[in-house]
Amino acid sequence: MSANPTAAQRRAQAEQDARWLNLPLSGPGDPASVAAHVRHLAKLMGGTRRASAAAAAAHWGQLYDRSVSRDFALACREGCAHCCCQIVLVYAPEAFRIAAQVGDRAETIAAMQKTAGTWSEASSRSANARTTCPLLSDCRCSIYDSRPLNCRAFVAIDVRECISTFVMMGKFAVRMPVPVTNLRTFCHMLMMAALRLAGKDIALYEMNAAVGRILETPDAEARWLAGEDILRGLAQDVPLAPEIEAEIERLAALAAPIAVRA
Ligand code: SF4
């Protein structure tokens, strides 16, 4: 396909992609599946008339859930929330999705503002800082279906390792199944490739600070979709290793050209 596909080519591409969008990733090596998901995410974040950053986050979370292997025993259970005390880094679309969930919860918003301040001070002092997530309610995540990928993909094999790490404040010792960490890494690269294709910054934000900025910014999602950096100054310093940067470029090239005007 040329760099400037015709409307008919874009339609044909969209029809082909649609066949993959409700399926799990069939291994990180399937180029057609991977390209379809990157294109879909980029379209949702690209400022088209059908764009929705929150929908991009929803698609991405569901893709992870559909793709993750359940062939091993995990210690994670409903009502167990030892790990919900870490800093949570999110992409902008995830922050928009969470903001839509909590926008009418005044107490939660106030707690998130307070926690954002705690993390802002803690980040410069201690990498091992802990504070209970303000979205936790009765040891359950109050935005469970919309929780960020970094929460979704944080699982443990042995609860004693969670207690040692998060309750006893010991050295980080939580083992996770390798297929889960591999899928999590691949999903991150998929989102980063989609952000690049959509012309957005590849940036991670502390969840509470990003949601707070979104809620205090009029028309935040529309402005972000149109290209305004409404999260200016909040991006965390997360350097990308050269091999990750190369993989993002490879995935973005796989998905281009993109039907951004579909
Ligand atoms: S967002 Fe939900 S899953 Fe993530 S740390 Fe907060 S309560 Fe836990």
XYZ file of C-alpha atoms and ligand atoms in Angstrom:
270
model
C 0.000 0.000 0.000
C 1.289 3.491 -0.771
C 2.139 6.047 1.909
C -1.127 7.838 1.057
C -3.767 5.127 0.816
C -6.997 5.841 -0.974
C -10.320 5.748 0.860
C -11.031 2.341 -0.697
C -7.660 0.997 0.471
C -8.308 2.325 3.964
C -11.721 0.666 4.032
C -10.258 -2.644 2.858
C -7.525 -2.379 5.501
C -10.114 -1.620 8.206
C -12.173 -4.661 7.134
C -9.106 -6.883 7.326
C -8.124 -5.451 10.702
C -11.625 -5.956 12.136
C -11.142 -9.723 11.919
C -8.337 -9.504 14.486
C -9.640 -6.938 16.935
C -11.717 -9.236 19.161
C -9.119 -12.004 19.184
C -6.190 -12.480 21.568
C -2.699 -11.748 20.343
C -1.678 -15.037 18.793
C 1.875 -14.712 19.996
C 3.893 -11.529 19.665
C 5.160 -12.720 16.296
C 1.931 -12.537 14.276
C 2.446 -9.410 12.157
C -1.136 -9.104 10.857
C -2.652 -9.278 14.343
C -0.088 -6.927 15.870
C -0.413 -4.384 13.054
C -4.214 -4.446 13.296
C -4.146 -3.652 17.020
C -1.537 -0.893 16.665
C -3.551 0.700 13.828
C -6.775 0.456 15.819
C -5.222 2.057 18.906
C -3.589 4.793 16.829
C -6.886 5.565 15.098
C -8.642 5.854 18.456
C -5.945 8.281 19.653
C -5.409 10.110 16.397
C -7.920 12.920 16.524
C -10.348 11.419 14.003
C -14.076 11.903 14.406
C -14.312 8.433 16.006
C -11.376 9.027 18.361
C -11.613 8.252 22.058
C -8.577 7.946 24.284
C -10.650 6.119 26.905
C -11.782 3.617 24.243
C -8.145 3.042 23.295
C -7.326 2.217 26.919
C -10.346 -0.105 27.101
C -9.332 -1.961 23.930
C -5.770 -2.309 25.172
C -6.819 -3.651 28.591
C -9.211 -6.147 27.010
C -6.509 -7.252 24.592
C -4.214 -8.026 27.525
C -7.001 -9.913 29.349
C -7.843 -11.973 26.260
C -4.188 -12.750 25.544
C -2.783 -13.617 28.950
C -2.164 -17.292 29.654
C -4.011 -18.797 32.607
C -1.974 -21.985 32.612
C -0.294 -21.366 35.953
C -1.425 -20.898 39.535
C -1.387 -17.361 40.915
C -1.636 -16.237 44.517
C -3.829 -13.259 43.516
C -7.373 -13.395 44.917
C -10.299 -10.985 45.215
C -9.876 -9.059 48.466
C -6.078 -9.376 48.499
C -4.532 -5.958 47.915
C -1.068 -6.021 49.464
C 0.414 -4.660 46.227
C -1.971 -1.668 45.915
C 0.463 0.689 47.605
C 2.988 1.258 44.818
C 3.305 4.185 42.456
C 1.157 3.407 39.392
C 2.387 4.728 36.066
C -0.183 5.092 33.289
C -0.369 6.261 29.695
C -2.596 9.239 28.904
C -5.467 7.085 27.512
C -5.599 5.105 30.756
C -5.744 8.328 32.775
C -8.686 9.540 30.644
C -10.497 6.246 31.217
C -9.983 6.425 34.989
C -10.992 10.105 35.077
C -14.293 9.172 33.434
C -14.876 6.600 36.196
C -14.098 8.816 39.193
C -15.209 12.239 37.918
C -18.288 12.356 40.165
C -16.611 10.882 43.265
C -15.584 13.993 45.224
C -13.992 12.105 48.127
C -11.968 9.915 45.793
C -10.783 12.933 43.814
C -9.654 14.656 47.004
C -7.809 11.493 48.103
C -6.167 11.209 44.682
C -4.979 14.831 44.920
C -3.440 14.100 48.294
C -1.761 10.938 47.013
C -0.425 12.791 43.956
C 1.300 15.179 46.363
C 2.689 12.287 48.392
C 4.149 10.639 45.276
C 5.533 13.924 44.014
C 7.506 14.355 47.234
C 8.406 10.665 47.563
C 9.793 10.268 44.038
C 12.739 12.506 44.739
C 13.544 10.802 48.052
C 12.874 7.080 47.906
C 12.271 4.521 45.212
C 10.763 2.225 47.863
C 8.024 4.637 48.967
C 4.598 3.121 49.606
C 1.166 4.659 50.086
C -2.245 3.017 49.828
C -3.937 3.635 46.495
C -6.934 5.971 46.930
C -8.894 3.827 44.474
C -8.822 0.905 46.873
C -12.100 0.312 48.714
C -12.590 -2.577 51.166
C -9.432 -4.201 49.774
C -10.937 -4.135 46.276
C -10.081 -1.948 43.317
C -13.010 0.434 42.833
C -12.205 0.817 39.127
C -11.371 -2.858 38.569
C -12.510 -3.095 34.937
C -10.648 0.116 34.077
C -7.507 -0.502 36.124
C -4.255 0.333 34.327
C -2.129 -2.310 32.644
C 0.581 -1.958 35.277
C -2.001 -3.101 37.865
C -3.696 -5.649 35.573
C -0.378 -7.347 34.851
C 0.999 -7.227 38.397
C 0.494 -10.765 39.636
C 2.271 -12.977 42.126
C 3.045 -16.652 42.472
C 3.364 -16.620 46.267
C 1.469 -14.232 48.574
C 4.289 -14.480 51.148
C 6.486 -12.584 48.714
C 3.884 -9.799 48.519
C 3.686 -9.613 52.312
C 7.461 -9.548 52.618
C 7.738 -6.786 49.986
C 4.744 -4.570 50.732
C 3.749 -5.256 54.351
C 7.130 -5.985 55.911
C 8.706 -3.394 53.573
C 11.492 -5.789 52.630
C 13.483 -5.985 49.435
C 11.287 -6.375 46.338
C 10.831 -10.135 45.988
C 7.623 -10.735 44.020
C 8.095 -13.417 41.373
C 5.738 -13.364 38.400
C 5.253 -15.963 35.666
C 7.540 -15.193 32.729
C 4.722 -15.361 30.115
C 2.895 -12.607 32.028
C 5.900 -10.293 32.156
C 6.644 -10.988 28.482
C 3.069 -10.151 27.472
C 3.082 -7.035 29.651
C 6.276 -5.813 27.991
C 4.888 -6.532 24.535
C 1.621 -4.734 25.302
C 3.607 -1.702 26.478
C 5.499 -1.640 23.183
C 2.251 -2.004 21.280
C 0.797 1.051 23.055
C 4.012 3.028 22.558
C 4.027 2.222 18.832
C 0.379 3.322 18.588
C 1.116 6.584 20.433
C 3.963 7.265 18.020
C 1.774 6.547 14.993
C -0.900 8.843 16.391
C 1.676 11.636 16.770
C 1.470 11.639 20.561
C 4.257 11.710 23.150
C 5.349 8.340 24.455
C 5.036 9.242 28.102
C 4.083 7.651 31.397
C 2.446 9.613 34.217
C 1.833 9.046 37.914
C -1.830 7.983 37.873
C -3.222 10.340 40.529
C -1.475 13.418 39.153
C -2.589 12.697 35.580
C -6.213 12.042 36.538
C -6.246 15.214 38.648
C -4.919 17.321 35.754
C -7.523 15.835 33.410
C -10.364 16.550 35.812
C -9.317 20.176 36.315
C -8.790 20.832 32.569
C -11.870 21.820 30.545
C -12.407 19.584 27.472
C -9.276 17.672 28.433
C -9.773 14.603 26.238
C -10.805 16.545 23.130
C -7.805 18.842 23.542
C -5.397 15.919 24.012
C -6.825 14.165 20.982
C -6.370 17.373 18.990
C -2.675 17.403 19.907
C -2.491 19.670 22.953
C -0.161 18.429 25.694
C -2.576 18.926 28.554
C -0.396 16.711 30.796
C 2.609 19.004 30.336
C 5.178 18.757 33.121
C 3.789 15.498 34.557
C 5.681 12.934 32.464
C 7.872 10.625 34.520
C 11.483 10.165 33.577
C 11.384 6.640 32.112
C 14.248 6.291 29.637
C 13.723 3.784 26.808
C 16.511 1.291 26.164
C 17.764 1.368 22.547
C 16.362 -2.125 21.865
C 12.913 -1.041 23.098
C 13.095 2.086 20.935
C 14.007 -0.100 17.937
C 11.081 -2.442 18.632
C 8.659 0.491 18.860
C 9.883 1.704 15.480
C 9.505 -1.796 14.030
C 5.931 -2.118 15.284
C 4.996 1.366 14.104
C 6.435 0.595 10.652
C 4.501 -2.676 10.584
C 1.238 -0.827 11.150
C 1.855 2.105 8.788
C 0.413 3.462 6.586
C -2.530 4.092 8.814
C -6.089 4.974 7.971
C -6.182 7.951 10.346
C -9.143 9.522 8.590
C -11.359 6.444 8.792
S -5.793 1.274 40.557
Fe -6.820 -0.462 41.539
S -5.471 -2.249 41.160
Fe -4.251 -0.370 40.782
S -3.218 0.090 42.723
Fe -5.154 1.255 42.714
S -6.667 -0.080 43.760
Fe -4.896 -1.366 43.179
